[in-house]
The first five atom37 places (N, CA, C, CB, O) and aatype in JSON, in Angstrom:
{
  "aatype": [11, 18, 13, 4, 3, 13, 0, 9, 11, 5, 2, 6, 5, 2, 5, 13, 13, 18, 2, 3, 11, 14, 9, 3, 11, 6, 5, 10, 7, 0, 6, 9, 0, 16, 17, 3, 11, 15, 5, 11, 19, 16, 10, 11, 19, 3, 0, 0, 19, 16, 13, 3, 11, 13, 19, 6, 10, 16, 3, 10, 10, 0, 15, 8, 6, 9, 11, 2, 19, 0, 9, 19, 16, 11, 11, 6, 15, 11, 5],
  "atom_mask": [
    [1, 1, 1, 1, 1],
    [1, 1, 1, 1, 1],
    [1, 1, 1, 1, 1],
    [1, 1, 1, 1, 1],
    [1, 1, 1, 1, 1],
    [1, 1, 1, 1, 1],
    [1, 1, 1, 1, 1],
    [1, 1, 1, 1, 1],
    [1, 1, 1, 1, 1],
    [1, 1, 1, 1, 1],
    [1, 1, 1, 1, 1],
    [1, 1, 1, 1, 1],
    [1, 1, 1, 1, 1],
    [1, 1, 1, 1, 1],
    [1, 1, 1, 1, 1],
    [1, 1, 1, 1, 1],
    [1, 1, 1, 1, 1],
    [1, 1, 1, 1, 1],
    [1, 1, 1, 1, 1],
    [1, 1, 1, 1, 1],
    [1, 1, 1, 1, 1],
    [1, 1, 1, 1, 1],
    [1, 1, 1, 1, 1],
    [1, 1, 1, 1, 1],
    [1, 1, 1, 1, 1],
    [1, 1, 1, 1, 1],
    [1, 1, 1, 1, 1],
    [1, 1, 1, 1, 1],
    [1, 1, 1, 0, 1],
    [1, 1, 1, 1, 1],
    [1, 1, 1, 1, 1],
    [1, 1, 1, 1, 1],
    [1, 1, 1, 1, 1],
    [1, 1, 1, 1, 1],
    [1, 1, 1, 1, 1],
    [1, 1, 1, 1, 1],
    [1, 1, 1, 1, 1],
    [1, 1, 1, 1, 1],
    [1, 1, 1, 1, 1],
    [1, 1, 1, 1, 1],
    [1, 1, 1, 1, 1],
    [1, 1, 1, 1, 1],
    [1, 1, 1, 1, 1],
    [1, 1, 1, 1, 1],
    [1, 1, 1, 1, 1],
    [1, 1, 1, 1, 1],
    [1, 1, 1, 1, 1],
    [1, 1, 1, 1, 1],
    [1, 1, 1, 1, 1],
    [1, 1, 1, 1, 1],
    [1, 1, 1, 1, 1],
    [1, 1, 1, 1, 1],
    [1, 1, 1, 1, 1],
    [1, 1, 1, 1, 1],
    [1, 1, 1, 1, 1],
    [1, 1, 1, 1, 1],
    [1, 1, 1, 1, 1],
    [1, 1, 1, 1, 1],
    [1, 1, 1, 1, 1],
    [1, 1, 1, 1, 1],
    [1, 1, 1, 1, 1],
    [1, 1, 1, 1, 1],
    [1, 1, 1, 1, 1],
    [1, 1, 1, 1, 1],
    [1, 1, 1, 1, 1],
    [1, 1, 1, 1, 1],
    [1, 1, 1, 1, 1],
    [1, 1, 1, 1, 1],
    [1, 1, 1, 1, 1],
    [1, 1, 1, 1, 1],
    [1, 1, 1, 1, 1],
    [1, 1, 1, 1, 1],
    [1, 1, 1, 1, 1],
    [1, 1, 1, 1, 1],
    [1, 1, 1, 1, 1],
    [1, 1, 1, 1, 1],
    [1, 1, 1, 1, 1],
    [1, 1, 1, 1, 1],
    [1, 1, 1, 1, 1]
  ],
  "atom_positions": [
    [[-19.08, 281.65, 15.39], [-18.71, 280.54, 16.26], [-18.76, 281.0, 17.7], [-17.3, 279.99, 15.9], [-18.49, 282.17, 18.0]],
    [[-19.1, 280.1, 18.57], [-19.13, 280.45, 19.98], [-18.2, 279.51, 20.74], [-20.57, 280.38, 20.53], [-17.86, 278.43, 20.26]],
    [[-17.82, 279.94, 21.91], [-16.87, 279.19, 22.74], [-17.66, 278.41, 23.78], [-15.83, 280.14, 23.41], [-18.57, 278.95, 24.41]],
    [[-17.32, 277.19, 23.96], [-18.04, 276.34, 24.9], [-17.09, 275.85, 25.98], [-18.71, 275.14, 24.17], [-16.07, 275.23, 25.67]],
    [[-17.41, 276.12, 27.21], [-16.66, 275.54, 28.32], [-17.33, 274.26, 28.73], [-16.55, 276.53, 29.52], [-18.53, 274.22, 29.01]],
    [[-16.56, 273.23, 28.78], [-17.07, 271.95, 29.25], [-16.19, 271.54, 30.41], [-17.08, 270.85, 28.1], [-15.0, 271.28, 30.24]],
    [[-16.77, 271.48, 31.58], [-16.0, 271.12, 32.77], [-16.33, 269.69, 33.17], [-16.29, 272.08, 33.94], [-17.5, 269.32, 33.27]],
    [[-15.31, 268.9, 33.38], [-15.52, 267.55, 33.9], [-14.82, 267.47, 35.24], [-14.98, 266.45, 32.91], [-13.64, 267.8, 35.37]],
    [[-15.57, 267.04, 36.22], [-15.03, 266.87, 37.57], [-15.4, 265.48, 38.05], [-15.57, 267.97, 38.55], [-16.35, 264.87, 37.55]],
    [[-14.66, 265.0, 38.98], [-14.95, 263.67, 39.51], [-15.52, 263.8, 40.91], [-13.69, 262.78, 39.52], [-14.96, 264.47, 41.78]],
    [[-16.64, 263.13, 41.12], [-17.15, 262.95, 42.47], [-17.35, 261.45, 42.67], [-18.49, 263.75, 42.7], [-16.86, 260.65, 41.87]],
    [[-18.04, 261.08, 43.7], [-18.19, 259.64, 43.97], [-18.82, 258.89, 42.79], [-19.04, 259.44, 45.22], [-18.54, 257.71, 42.59]],
    [[-19.65, 259.58, 42.02], [-20.34, 258.94, 40.89], [-19.63, 259.18, 39.55], [-21.77, 259.47, 40.8], [-20.16, 258.8, 38.51]],
    [[-18.43, 259.78, 39.56], [-17.73, 260.12, 38.31], [-18.65, 260.88, 37.37], [-17.19, 258.85, 37.63], [-18.78, 260.52, 36.2]],
    [[-19.28, 261.91, 37.87], [-20.3, 262.64, 37.15], [-19.71, 263.68, 36.21], [-21.25, 263.3, 38.13], [-18.7, 264.32, 36.52]],
    [[-20.36, 263.85, 35.04], [-20.02, 264.92, 34.1], [-20.7, 266.21, 34.53], [-20.42, 264.54, 32.65], [-21.8, 266.18, 35.09]],
    [[-20.06, 267.35, 34.26], [-20.67, 268.65, 34.46], [-20.55, 269.43, 33.17], [-20.01, 269.41, 35.65], [-19.49, 269.43, 32.53]],
    [[-21.63, 270.11, 32.76], [-21.63, 270.97, 31.57], [-22.12, 272.33, 32.02], [-22.54, 270.38, 30.42], [-23.2, 272.46, 32.59]],
    [[-21.31, 273.37, 31.76], [-21.61, 274.72, 32.24], [-21.92, 274.71, 33.74], [-22.8, 275.31, 31.46], [-22.88, 275.33, 34.21]],
    [[-21.09, 274.0, 34.48], [-21.16, 273.91, 35.94], [-22.42, 273.22, 36.47], [-21.09, 275.27, 36.52], [-22.73, 273.35, 37.66]],
    [[-23.13, 272.5, 35.61], [-24.32, 271.77, 36.05], [-24.14, 270.29, 35.75], [-25.61, 272.33, 35.36], [-23.64, 269.94, 34.68]],
    [[-24.53, 269.41, 36.68], [-24.42, 267.97, 36.42], [-25.24, 267.57, 35.2], [-24.87, 267.16, 37.65], [-26.33, 268.09, 34.98]],
    [[-24.71, 266.64, 34.42], [-25.41, 266.16, 33.23], [-25.02, 264.69, 33.01], [-25.06, 267.03, 31.96], [-23.87, 264.32, 33.21]],
    [[-25.99, 263.87, 32.6], [-25.63, 262.48, 32.33], [-25.14, 262.33, 30.89], [-26.84, 261.55, 32.61], [-25.31, 263.22, 30.06]],
    [[-24.55, 261.19, 30.61], [-23.9, 260.97, 29.32], [-24.89, 261.09, 28.15], [-23.24, 259.59, 29.3], [-24.53, 261.63, 27.11]],
    [[-26.11, 260.59, 28.3], [-27.09, 260.65, 27.22], [-27.49, 262.09, 26.93], [-28.34, 259.81, 27.58], [-27.58, 262.49, 25.77]],
    [[-27.74, 262.87, 27.99], [-28.09, 264.29, 27.8], [-26.92, 265.05, 27.18], [-28.48, 264.93, 29.15], [-27.12, 265.9, 26.31]],
    [[-25.72, 264.72, 27.61], [-24.53, 265.37, 27.07], [-24.38, 265.06, 25.59], [-23.29, 264.94, 27.84], [-24.08, 265.95, 24.79]],
    [[-24.58, 263.81, 25.21], [-24.51, 263.44, 23.8], [-25.52, 264.2, 22.96], [0.0, 0.0, 0.0], [-25.2, 264.63, 21.85]],
    [[-26.74, 264.37, 23.49], [-27.77, 265.11, 22.77], [-27.37, 266.58, 22.61], [-29.12, 265.0, 23.5], [-27.62, 267.19, 21.57]],
    [[-26.77, 267.15, 23.64], [-26.3, 268.54, 23.58], [-25.18, 268.69, 22.55], [-25.81, 269.01, 24.98], [-25.2, 269.6, 21.72]],
    [[-24.19, 267.78, 22.61], [-23.05, 267.84, 21.68], [-23.51, 267.7, 20.24], [-22.03, 266.74, 22.02], [-22.94, 268.31, 19.34]],
    [[-24.55, 266.9, 20.01], [-25.07, 266.69, 18.65], [-25.57, 267.98, 18.01], [-26.2, 265.67, 18.68], [-25.65, 268.07, 16.78]],
    [[-25.89, 268.99, 18.82], [-26.41, 270.25, 18.28], [-25.29, 271.25, 17.97], [-27.39, 270.87, 19.26], [-25.53, 272.29, 17.35]],
    [[-24.06, 270.94, 18.4], [-22.96, 271.88, 18.24], [-22.44, 271.91, 16.81], [-21.83, 271.53, 19.18], [-22.51, 270.92, 16.08]],
    [[-21.9, 273.07, 16.43], [-21.18, 273.23, 15.17], [-19.91, 272.37, 15.27], [-20.83, 274.76, 14.88], [-19.18, 272.46, 16.25]],
    [[-19.66, 271.55, 14.26], [-18.52, 270.61, 14.29], [-17.17, 271.31, 14.4], [-18.53, 269.75, 13.03], [-16.21, 270.73, 14.9]],
    [[-17.09, 272.57, 13.94], [-15.81, 273.29, 13.98], [-15.65, 274.13, 15.24], [-15.68, 274.16, 12.76], [-14.64, 274.82, 15.4]],
    [[-16.63, 274.1, 16.11], [-16.58, 274.92, 17.31], [-15.45, 274.49, 18.24], [-17.91, 274.84, 18.05], [-15.11, 273.3, 18.31]],
    [[-14.86, 275.45, 18.93], [-13.81, 275.16, 19.9], [-14.44, 274.74, 21.23], [-12.87, 276.38, 20.09], [-15.36, 275.39, 21.72]],
    [[-13.93, 273.67, 21.79], [-14.42, 273.16, 23.07], [-13.24, 273.1, 24.03], [-15.09, 271.74, 22.91], [-12.17, 272.61, 23.68]],
    [[-13.44, 273.6, 25.24], [-12.41, 273.51, 26.27], [-12.86, 272.52, 27.33], [-12.12, 274.89, 26.89], [-13.93, 272.65, 27.91]],
    [[-12.03, 271.53, 27.57], [-12.29, 270.56, 28.63], [-11.49, 270.98, 29.85], [-11.92, 269.09, 28.19], [-10.27, 271.08, 29.8]],
    [[-12.18, 271.23, 30.94], [-11.51, 271.56, 32.2], [-11.55, 270.28, 33.04], [-12.21, 272.77, 32.95], [-12.59, 269.9, 33.57]],
    [[-10.42, 269.66, 33.15], [-10.34, 268.34, 33.75], [-9.63, 268.4, 35.09], [-9.63, 267.35, 32.81], [-8.47, 268.81, 35.18]],
    [[-10.33, 267.99, 36.12], [-9.73, 267.92, 37.45], [-8.7, 266.8, 37.47], [-10.82, 267.69, 38.54], [-8.91, 265.75, 36.85]],
    [[-7.62, 267.01, 38.16], [-6.55, 265.99, 38.23], [-7.04, 264.67, 38.81], [-5.4, 266.51, 39.06], [-6.43, 263.63, 38.56]],
    [[-8.13, 264.7, 39.58], [-8.64, 263.48, 40.22], [-9.48, 262.62, 39.27], [-9.47, 263.84, 41.44], [-9.82, 261.49, 39.6]],
    [[-9.8, 263.14, 38.09], [-10.63, 262.39, 37.14], [-9.85, 261.17, 36.64], [-11.08, 263.29, 35.95], [-8.68, 261.29, 36.26]],
    [[-10.5, 260.02, 36.64], [-9.82, 258.81, 36.17], [-9.64, 258.86, 34.66], [-10.62, 257.55, 36.58], [-10.43, 259.47, 33.95]],
    [[-8.59, 258.22, 34.18], [-8.27, 258.25, 32.76], [-9.4, 257.66, 31.92], [-6.98, 257.51, 32.49], [-9.7, 258.18, 30.84]],
    [[-10.02, 256.58, 32.39], [-11.1, 255.97, 31.6], [-12.29, 256.91, 31.47], [-11.54, 254.65, 32.24], [-12.99, 256.87, 30.46]],
    [[-12.55, 257.76, 32.47], [-13.64, 258.74, 32.39], [-13.28, 259.83, 31.38], [-13.92, 259.37, 33.79], [-14.14, 260.29, 30.63]],
    [[-12.02, 260.23, 31.36], [-11.55, 261.21, 30.38], [-11.69, 260.65, 28.96], [-10.07, 261.6, 30.66], [-12.16, 261.35, 28.06]],
    [[-11.29, 259.41, 28.76], [-11.4, 258.77, 27.44], [-12.86, 258.65, 27.03], [-10.73, 257.37, 27.45], [-13.19, 258.84, 25.86]],
    [[-13.74, 258.35, 27.97], [-15.17, 258.27, 27.69], [-15.67, 259.61, 27.13], [-15.96, 257.88, 28.96], [-16.46, 259.63, 26.19]],
    [[-15.22, 260.7, 27.72], [-15.62, 262.03, 27.27], [-15.06, 262.34, 25.88], [-15.17, 263.08, 28.27], [-15.79, 262.81, 25.01]],
    [[-13.76, 262.09, 25.67], [-13.17, 262.39, 24.37], [-13.76, 261.5, 23.27], [-11.65, 262.22, 24.42], [-13.92, 261.95, 22.14]],
    [[-14.09, 260.26, 23.59], [-14.77, 259.39, 22.62], [-16.14, 259.94, 22.25], [-14.91, 257.96, 23.2], [-16.55, 259.87, 21.09]],
    [[-16.85, 260.48, 23.24], [-18.17, 261.07, 22.98], [-18.04, 262.26, 22.04], [-18.85, 261.49, 24.29], [-18.83, 262.41, 21.11]],
    [[-17.05, 263.11, 22.29], [-16.82, 264.26, 21.4], [-16.46, 263.78, 19.99], [-15.7, 265.16, 21.96], [-16.99, 264.3, 19.01]],
    [[-15.57, 262.81, 19.89], [-15.14, 262.29, 18.6], [-16.3, 261.66, 17.83], [-14.02, 261.27, 18.78], [-16.36, 261.76, 16.61]],
    [[-17.21, 261.01, 18.54], [-18.34, 260.36, 17.87], [-19.27, 261.39, 17.22], [-19.13, 259.5, 18.86], [-20.05, 261.06, 16.32]],
    [[-19.18, 262.63, 17.69], [-19.97, 263.72, 17.09], [-19.1, 264.63, 16.23], [-20.66, 264.55, 18.19], [-19.5, 265.74, 15.88]],
    [[-17.89, 264.14, 15.89], [-16.95, 264.83, 15.01], [-16.5, 266.19, 15.54], [-17.56, 265.01, 13.66], [-16.21, 267.1, 14.77]],
    [[-16.45, 266.32, 16.87], [-15.91, 267.53, 17.5], [-14.41, 267.3, 17.66], [-16.61, 267.85, 18.9], [-13.98, 266.43, 18.42]],
    [[-13.61, 268.1, 16.93], [-12.16, 267.85, 16.91], [-11.33, 269.03, 17.43], [-11.73, 267.53, 15.51], [-10.15, 268.86, 17.72]],
    [[-11.93, 270.22, 17.55], [-11.21, 271.4, 18.01], [-11.33, 271.48, 19.53], [-11.76, 272.69, 17.32], [-12.16, 272.21, 20.07]],
    [[-10.47, 270.7, 20.21], [-10.59, 270.54, 21.65], [-9.31, 270.98, 22.35], [-10.92, 269.08, 22.01], [-8.21, 270.55, 21.99]],
    [[-9.47, 271.84, 23.35], [-8.35, 272.24, 24.2], [-8.58, 271.6, 25.56], [-8.23, 273.81, 24.32], [-9.72, 271.51, 26.03]],
    [[-7.5, 271.17, 26.2], [-7.61, 270.49, 27.49], [-6.84, 271.29, 28.54], [-7.07, 269.03, 27.4], [-5.67, 271.61, 28.37]],
    [[-7.54, 271.61, 29.62], [-6.94, 272.33, 30.74], [-7.06, 271.41, 31.96], [-7.64, 273.72, 30.99], [-8.16, 270.96, 32.28]],
    [[-5.95, 271.14, 32.62], [-6.02, 270.32, 33.82], [-5.86, 271.21, 35.05], [-4.93, 269.22, 33.8], [-5.12, 272.19, 35.04]],
    [[-6.56, 270.84, 36.09], [-6.47, 271.59, 37.34], [-6.25, 270.62, 38.49], [-7.75, 272.42, 37.58], [-6.9, 269.59, 38.58]],
    [[-5.32, 270.97, 39.34], [-5.11, 270.2, 40.55], [-5.93, 270.84, 41.65], [-3.59, 270.13, 40.93], [-5.95, 272.06, 41.79]],
    [[-6.62, 270.01, 42.44], [-7.42, 270.54, 43.53], [-6.52, 271.19, 44.54], [-8.26, 269.44, 44.18], [-5.52, 270.6, 44.96]],
    [[-6.85, 272.41, 44.94], [-6.03, 273.1, 45.93], [-6.45, 272.7, 47.33], [-6.13, 274.63, 45.76], [-7.64, 272.56, 47.63]],
    [[-5.47, 272.51, 48.19], [-5.74, 272.14, 49.58], [-5.71, 273.41, 50.4], [-4.7, 271.09, 50.13], [-4.76, 274.19, 50.34]],
    [[-6.77, 273.6, 51.17], [-6.85, 274.84, 51.97], [-6.7, 274.55, 53.43], [-8.17, 275.57, 51.74], [-6.74, 275.46, 54.25]]
  ]
}
């Protein structure tokens, strides 16, 4: 089994990022379809991400029977 980091961040377009690269929902679904169903997935969710965008992502994972999901939230630091 391998570990997969999945980072979701919000920008003006509410864009998904996979391995720190932008990806659209269709491409992401195709990628998830290739994963082992028992693989552990970590969602790194920025605090600014809207709840409906988060639900969209978890629904996509669930539709591919990915259930071993850890969620890490991060608040944007102000410098």
